[in-house]
mmCIF file of C-alpha atoms and ligand atoms in Angstrom:
data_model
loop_
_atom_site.group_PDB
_atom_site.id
_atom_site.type_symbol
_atom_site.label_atom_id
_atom_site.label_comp_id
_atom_site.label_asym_id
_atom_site.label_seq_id
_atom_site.Cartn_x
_atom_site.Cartn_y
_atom_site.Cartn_z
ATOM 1 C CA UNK A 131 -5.804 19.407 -1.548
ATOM 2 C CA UNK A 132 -4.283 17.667 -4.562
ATOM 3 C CA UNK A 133 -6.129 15.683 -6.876
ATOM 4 C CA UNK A 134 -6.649 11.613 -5.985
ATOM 5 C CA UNK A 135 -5.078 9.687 -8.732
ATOM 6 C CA UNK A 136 -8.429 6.603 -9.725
ATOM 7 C CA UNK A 137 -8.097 3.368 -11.255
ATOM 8 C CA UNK A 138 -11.311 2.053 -12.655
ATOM 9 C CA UNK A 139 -12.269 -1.478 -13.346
ATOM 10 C CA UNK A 140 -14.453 -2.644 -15.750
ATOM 11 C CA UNK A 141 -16.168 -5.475 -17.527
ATOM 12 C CA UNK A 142 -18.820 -4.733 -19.847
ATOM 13 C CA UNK A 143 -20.727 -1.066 -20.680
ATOM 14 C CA UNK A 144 -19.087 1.136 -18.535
ATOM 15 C CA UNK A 145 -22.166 3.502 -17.596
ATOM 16 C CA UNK A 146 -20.856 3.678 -13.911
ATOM 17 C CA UNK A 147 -17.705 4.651 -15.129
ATOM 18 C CA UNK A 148 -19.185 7.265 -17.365
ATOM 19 C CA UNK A 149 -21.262 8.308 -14.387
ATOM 20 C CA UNK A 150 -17.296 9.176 -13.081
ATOM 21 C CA UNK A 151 -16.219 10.833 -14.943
ATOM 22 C CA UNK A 152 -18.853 13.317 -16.006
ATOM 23 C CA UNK A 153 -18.726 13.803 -12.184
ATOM 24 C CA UNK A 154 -15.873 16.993 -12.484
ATOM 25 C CA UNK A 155 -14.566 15.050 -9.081
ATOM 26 C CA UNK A 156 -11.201 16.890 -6.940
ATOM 27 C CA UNK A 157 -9.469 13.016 -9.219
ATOM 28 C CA UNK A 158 -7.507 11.962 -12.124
ATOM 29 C CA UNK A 159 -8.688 8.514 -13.483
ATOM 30 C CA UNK A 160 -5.101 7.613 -14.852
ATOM 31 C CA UNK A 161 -6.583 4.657 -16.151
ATOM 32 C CA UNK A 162 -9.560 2.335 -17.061
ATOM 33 C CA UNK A 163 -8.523 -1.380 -17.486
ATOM 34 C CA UNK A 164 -10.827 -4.367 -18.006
ATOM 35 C CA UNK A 165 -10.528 -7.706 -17.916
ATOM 36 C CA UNK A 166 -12.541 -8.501 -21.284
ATOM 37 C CA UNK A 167 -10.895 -6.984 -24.546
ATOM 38 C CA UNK A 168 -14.744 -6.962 -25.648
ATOM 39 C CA UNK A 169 -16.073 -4.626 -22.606
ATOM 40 C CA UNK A 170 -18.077 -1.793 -25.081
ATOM 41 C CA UNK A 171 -17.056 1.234 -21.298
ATOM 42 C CA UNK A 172 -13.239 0.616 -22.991
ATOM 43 C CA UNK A 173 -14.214 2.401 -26.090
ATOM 44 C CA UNK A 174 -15.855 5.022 -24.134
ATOM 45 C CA UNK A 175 -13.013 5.734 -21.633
ATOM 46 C CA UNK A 176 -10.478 6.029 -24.798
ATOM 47 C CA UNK A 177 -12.769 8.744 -27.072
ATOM 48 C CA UNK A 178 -12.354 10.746 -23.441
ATOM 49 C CA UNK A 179 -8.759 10.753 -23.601
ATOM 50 C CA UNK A 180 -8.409 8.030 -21.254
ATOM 51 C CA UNK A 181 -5.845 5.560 -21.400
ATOM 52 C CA UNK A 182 -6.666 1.862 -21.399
ATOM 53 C CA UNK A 183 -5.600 -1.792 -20.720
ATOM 54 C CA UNK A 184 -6.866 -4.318 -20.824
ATOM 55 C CA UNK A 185 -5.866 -7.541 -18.253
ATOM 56 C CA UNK A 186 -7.758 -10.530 -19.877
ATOM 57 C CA UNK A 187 -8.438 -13.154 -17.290
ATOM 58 C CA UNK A 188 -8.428 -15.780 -19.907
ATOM 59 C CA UNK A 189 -4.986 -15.587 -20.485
ATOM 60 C CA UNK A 190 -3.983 -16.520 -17.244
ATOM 61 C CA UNK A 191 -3.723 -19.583 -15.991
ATOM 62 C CA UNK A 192 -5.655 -18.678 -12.392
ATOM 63 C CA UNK A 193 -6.645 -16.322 -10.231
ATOM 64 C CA UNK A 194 -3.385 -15.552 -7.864
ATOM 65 C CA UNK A 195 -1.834 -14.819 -11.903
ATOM 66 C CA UNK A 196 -4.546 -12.781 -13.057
ATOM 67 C CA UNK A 197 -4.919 -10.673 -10.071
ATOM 68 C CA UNK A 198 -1.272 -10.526 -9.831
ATOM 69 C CA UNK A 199 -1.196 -9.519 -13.287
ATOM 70 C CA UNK A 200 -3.758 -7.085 -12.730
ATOM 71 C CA UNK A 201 -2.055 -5.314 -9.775
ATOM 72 C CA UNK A 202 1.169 -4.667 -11.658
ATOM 73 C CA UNK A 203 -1.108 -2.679 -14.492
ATOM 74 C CA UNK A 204 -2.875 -1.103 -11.525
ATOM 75 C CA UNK A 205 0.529 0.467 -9.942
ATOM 76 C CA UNK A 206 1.501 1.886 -13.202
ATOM 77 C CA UNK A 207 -0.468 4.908 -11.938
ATOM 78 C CA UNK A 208 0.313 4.631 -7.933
ATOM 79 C CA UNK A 209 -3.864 5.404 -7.416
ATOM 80 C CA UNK A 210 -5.130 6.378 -4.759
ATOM 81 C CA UNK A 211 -8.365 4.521 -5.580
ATOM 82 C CA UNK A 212 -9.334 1.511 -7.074
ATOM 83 C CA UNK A 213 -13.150 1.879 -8.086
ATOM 84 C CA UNK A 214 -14.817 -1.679 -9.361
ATOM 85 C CA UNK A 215 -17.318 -0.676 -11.805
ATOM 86 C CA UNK A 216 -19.190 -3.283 -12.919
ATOM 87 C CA UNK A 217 -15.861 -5.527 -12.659
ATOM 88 C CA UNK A 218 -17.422 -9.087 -12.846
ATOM 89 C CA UNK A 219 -14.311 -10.719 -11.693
ATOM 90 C CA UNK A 220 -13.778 -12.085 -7.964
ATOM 91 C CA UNK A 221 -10.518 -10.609 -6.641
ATOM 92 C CA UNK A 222 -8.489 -12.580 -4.295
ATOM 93 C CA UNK A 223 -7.680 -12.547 -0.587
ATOM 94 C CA UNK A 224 -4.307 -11.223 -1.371
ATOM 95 C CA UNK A 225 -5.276 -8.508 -3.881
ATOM 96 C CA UNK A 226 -8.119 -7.560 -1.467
ATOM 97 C CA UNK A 227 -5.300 -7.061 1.375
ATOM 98 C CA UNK A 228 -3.448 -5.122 -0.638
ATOM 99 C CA UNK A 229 -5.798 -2.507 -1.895
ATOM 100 C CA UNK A 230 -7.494 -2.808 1.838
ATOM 101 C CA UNK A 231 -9.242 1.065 2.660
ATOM 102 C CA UNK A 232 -8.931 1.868 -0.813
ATOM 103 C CA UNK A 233 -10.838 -0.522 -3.378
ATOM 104 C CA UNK A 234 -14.519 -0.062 -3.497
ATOM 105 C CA UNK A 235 -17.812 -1.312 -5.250
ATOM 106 C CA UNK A 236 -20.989 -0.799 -6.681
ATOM 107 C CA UNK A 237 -23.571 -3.715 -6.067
ATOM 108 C CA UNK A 238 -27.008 -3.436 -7.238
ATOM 109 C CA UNK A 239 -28.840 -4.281 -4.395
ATOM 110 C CA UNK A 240 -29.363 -3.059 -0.817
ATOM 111 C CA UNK A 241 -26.572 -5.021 0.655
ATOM 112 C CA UNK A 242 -26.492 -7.275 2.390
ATOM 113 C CA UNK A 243 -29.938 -8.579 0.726
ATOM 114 C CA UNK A 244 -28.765 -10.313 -2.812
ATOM 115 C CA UNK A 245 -24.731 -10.350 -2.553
ATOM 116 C CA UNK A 246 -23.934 -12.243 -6.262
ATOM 117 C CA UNK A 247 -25.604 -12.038 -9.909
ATOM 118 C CA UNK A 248 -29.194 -11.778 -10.986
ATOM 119 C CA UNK A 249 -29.713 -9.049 -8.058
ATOM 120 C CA UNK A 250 -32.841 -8.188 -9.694
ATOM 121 C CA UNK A 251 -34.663 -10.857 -10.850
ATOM 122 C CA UNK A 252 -33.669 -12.621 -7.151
ATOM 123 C CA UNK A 253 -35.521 -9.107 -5.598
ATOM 124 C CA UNK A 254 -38.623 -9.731 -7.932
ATOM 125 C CA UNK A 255 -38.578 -13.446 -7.040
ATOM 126 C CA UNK A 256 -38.364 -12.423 -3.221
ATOM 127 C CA UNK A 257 -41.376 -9.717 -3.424
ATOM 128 C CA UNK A 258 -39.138 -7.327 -1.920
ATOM 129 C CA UNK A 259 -40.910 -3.532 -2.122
ATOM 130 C CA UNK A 260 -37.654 -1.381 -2.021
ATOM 131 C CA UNK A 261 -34.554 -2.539 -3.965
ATOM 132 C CA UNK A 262 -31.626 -0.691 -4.685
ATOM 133 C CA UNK A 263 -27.848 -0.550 -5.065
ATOM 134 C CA UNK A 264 -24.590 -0.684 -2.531
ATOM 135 C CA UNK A 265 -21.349 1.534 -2.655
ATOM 136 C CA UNK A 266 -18.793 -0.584 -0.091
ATOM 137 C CA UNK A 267 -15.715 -1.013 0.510
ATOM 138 C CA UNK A 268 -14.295 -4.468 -0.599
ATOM 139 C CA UNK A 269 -13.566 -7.245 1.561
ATOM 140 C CA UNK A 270 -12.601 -10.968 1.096
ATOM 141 C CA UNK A 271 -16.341 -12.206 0.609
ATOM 142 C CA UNK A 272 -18.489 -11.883 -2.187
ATOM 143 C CA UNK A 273 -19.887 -8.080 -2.364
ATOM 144 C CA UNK A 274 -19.093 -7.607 1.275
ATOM 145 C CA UNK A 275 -17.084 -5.120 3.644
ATOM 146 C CA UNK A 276 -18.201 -1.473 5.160
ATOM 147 C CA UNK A 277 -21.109 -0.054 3.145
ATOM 148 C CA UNK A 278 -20.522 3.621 2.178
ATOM 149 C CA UNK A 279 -23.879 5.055 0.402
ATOM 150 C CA UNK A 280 -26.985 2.956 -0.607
ATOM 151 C CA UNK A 281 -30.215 4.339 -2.831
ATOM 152 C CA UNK A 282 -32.921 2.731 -2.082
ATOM 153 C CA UNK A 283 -36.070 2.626 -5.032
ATOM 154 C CA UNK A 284 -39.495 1.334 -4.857
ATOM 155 C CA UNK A 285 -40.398 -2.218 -6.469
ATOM 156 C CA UNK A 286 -44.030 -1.374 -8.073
ATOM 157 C CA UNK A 287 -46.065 -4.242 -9.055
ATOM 158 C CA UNK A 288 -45.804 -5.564 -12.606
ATOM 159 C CA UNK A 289 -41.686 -4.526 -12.354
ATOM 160 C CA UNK A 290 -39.695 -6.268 -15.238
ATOM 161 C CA UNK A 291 -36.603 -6.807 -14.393
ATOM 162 C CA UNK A 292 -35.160 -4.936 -17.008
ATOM 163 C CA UNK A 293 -37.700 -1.675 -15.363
ATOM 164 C CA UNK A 294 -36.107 -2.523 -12.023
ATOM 165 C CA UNK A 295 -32.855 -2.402 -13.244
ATOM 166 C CA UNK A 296 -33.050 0.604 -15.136
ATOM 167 C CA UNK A 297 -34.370 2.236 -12.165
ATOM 168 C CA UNK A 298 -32.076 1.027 -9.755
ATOM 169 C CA UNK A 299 -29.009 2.342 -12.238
ATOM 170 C CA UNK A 300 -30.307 5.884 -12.423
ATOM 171 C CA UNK A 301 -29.695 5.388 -8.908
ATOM 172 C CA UNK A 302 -26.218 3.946 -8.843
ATOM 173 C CA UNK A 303 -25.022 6.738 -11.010
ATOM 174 C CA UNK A 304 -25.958 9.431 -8.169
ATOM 175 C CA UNK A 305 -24.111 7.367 -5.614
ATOM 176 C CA UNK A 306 -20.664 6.451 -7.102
ATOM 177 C CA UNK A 307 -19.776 9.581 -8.125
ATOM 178 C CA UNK A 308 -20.605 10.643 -4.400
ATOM 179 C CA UNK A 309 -19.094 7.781 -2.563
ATOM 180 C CA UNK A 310 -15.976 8.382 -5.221
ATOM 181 C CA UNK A 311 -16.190 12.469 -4.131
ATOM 182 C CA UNK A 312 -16.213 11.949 -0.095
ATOM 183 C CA UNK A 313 -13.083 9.809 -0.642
ATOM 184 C CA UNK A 314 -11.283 12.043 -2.590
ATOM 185 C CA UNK A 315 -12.216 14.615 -0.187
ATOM 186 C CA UNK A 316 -11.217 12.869 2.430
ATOM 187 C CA UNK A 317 -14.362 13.208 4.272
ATOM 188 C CA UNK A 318 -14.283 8.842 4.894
ATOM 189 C CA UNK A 319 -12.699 7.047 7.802
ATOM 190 C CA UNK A 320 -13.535 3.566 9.197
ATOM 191 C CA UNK A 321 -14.272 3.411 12.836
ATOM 192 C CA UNK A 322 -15.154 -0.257 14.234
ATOM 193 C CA UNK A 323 -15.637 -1.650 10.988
ATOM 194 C CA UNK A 324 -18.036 1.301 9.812
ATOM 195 C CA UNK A 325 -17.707 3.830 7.193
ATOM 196 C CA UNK A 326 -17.997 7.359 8.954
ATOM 197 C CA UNK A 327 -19.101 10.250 6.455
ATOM 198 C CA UNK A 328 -17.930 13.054 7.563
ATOM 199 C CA UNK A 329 -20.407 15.698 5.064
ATOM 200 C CA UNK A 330 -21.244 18.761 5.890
ATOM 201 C CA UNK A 331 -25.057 17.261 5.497
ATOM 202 C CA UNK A 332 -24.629 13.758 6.886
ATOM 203 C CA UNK A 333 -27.939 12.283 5.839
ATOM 204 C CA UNK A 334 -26.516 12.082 2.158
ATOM 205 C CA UNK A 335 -25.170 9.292 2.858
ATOM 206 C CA UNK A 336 -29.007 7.815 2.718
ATOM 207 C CA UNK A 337 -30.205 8.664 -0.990
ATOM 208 C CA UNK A 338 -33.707 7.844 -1.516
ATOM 209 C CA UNK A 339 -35.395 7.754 -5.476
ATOM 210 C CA UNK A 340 -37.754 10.634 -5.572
ATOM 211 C CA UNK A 341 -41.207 9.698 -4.365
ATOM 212 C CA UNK A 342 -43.535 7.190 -5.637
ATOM 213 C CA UNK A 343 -44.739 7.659 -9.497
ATOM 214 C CA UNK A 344 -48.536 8.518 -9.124
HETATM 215 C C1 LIG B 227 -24.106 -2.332 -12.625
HETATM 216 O O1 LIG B 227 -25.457 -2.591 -12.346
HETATM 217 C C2 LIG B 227 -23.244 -2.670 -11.451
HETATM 218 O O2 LIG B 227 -23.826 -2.361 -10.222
HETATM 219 C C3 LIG B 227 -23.116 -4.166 -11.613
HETATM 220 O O3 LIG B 227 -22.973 -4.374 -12.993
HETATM 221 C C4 LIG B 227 -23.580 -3.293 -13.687
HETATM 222 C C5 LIG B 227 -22.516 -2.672 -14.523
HETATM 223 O O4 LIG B 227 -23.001 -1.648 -15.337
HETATM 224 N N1 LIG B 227 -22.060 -4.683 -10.800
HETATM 225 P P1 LIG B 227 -22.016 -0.622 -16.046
HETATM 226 O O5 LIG B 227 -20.932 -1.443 -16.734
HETATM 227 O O6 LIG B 227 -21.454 0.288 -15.006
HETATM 228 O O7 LIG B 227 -22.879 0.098 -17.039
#
């Protein structure tokens, strides 16, 4: 099967990115483009050879021109795949349309507890004891449509948010790369509004954090 062709989105540090490529998946990531000249994952993707753009939302004057703006960088490479990772901007109905089946996203929460920002904190604040993160497929509403993988981790009592989050992306950098992989493998289909895995060992698509810390 030939290679998928991946466009990745970013915003800020890029680690899910990273966690991409280092993946050797069956893809090509033509490109990484962000909508912050500023995001540090830009500097990353271009010392691997990557090329970049960058589509800064300030410089248009809304959202119809920015995403519109944004698509036409995006079909440079014809992908396959759009992967949001750690894109902080809200995309459109009609962008969402277009890209429908093939843009996805990595939320860090167990969807669909804590759609929006401050995932963790909101988790600590709620006294939830398992957190973790979301690999979906995107619809019109905020961090919404057909979940693909989740990780779940334990909350342990006296969790900063910064320990929660740190645990929580260890996590989200095992299931992107393997949400990314199934797709490119063409192991996914939707079937009344559900992702269907088709892996040679289904429960995969359930990752739980190794057990408890004694
Ligand atoms: C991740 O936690 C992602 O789930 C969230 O923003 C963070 C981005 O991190 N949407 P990075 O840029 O991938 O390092």
């Amino acid at each position: 099967m030939a290679d998928k062709t991946l466009v990745i989105l970013i915003s800020g540090r890029g680690s899910n990115m990273e966690a991409i490529l280092d993946a050797k998946l069956p893809a090509r990531v033509a490109a990484v483009v962000s909508n912050s000249p500023d995001a540090p994952g830009l500097a990353i993707a271009a010392r691997r050879g990557i090329p970049t753009a960058v589509v800064d939302h300030r410089r248009h004057g809304d959202r119809a021109a920015f995403d519109a703006a944004l698509a036409a960088e995006i079909e440079k490479h014809a992908p396959d795949l759009v992967a949001l990772a750690g894109f902080m901007r809200i995309l459109g109905p009609e962008f969402v349309a277009r890209y429908a089946g093939r843009l996805m996203n990595i939320h860090p929460s167990l969807l669909p507890s804590f759609p929006g920002l401050h995932t963790h904190r909101r988790a600590l604040e709620a006294g939830v004891r398992i957190h973790g993160c979301t690999v979906h497929f995107v619809n019109p509403g905020l961090d919404d449509g057909p979940i693909i993988v989740q990780a779940a981790v334990p909350v342990f009592p006296g969790d900063t948010e910064e320990a929660l989050a740190a645990r929580v992306l260890r996590e989200e950098h095992r299931v992107y790369p393997q949400a990314v992989r199934w797709f490119c493998e063409g192991r996914m289909r939707l079937a009344a509004g559900k992702v269907v895995i088709d892996a040679a060992r289904p429960r995969e698509q359930v990752l739980l954090s190794p057990a408890v810390e004694k």
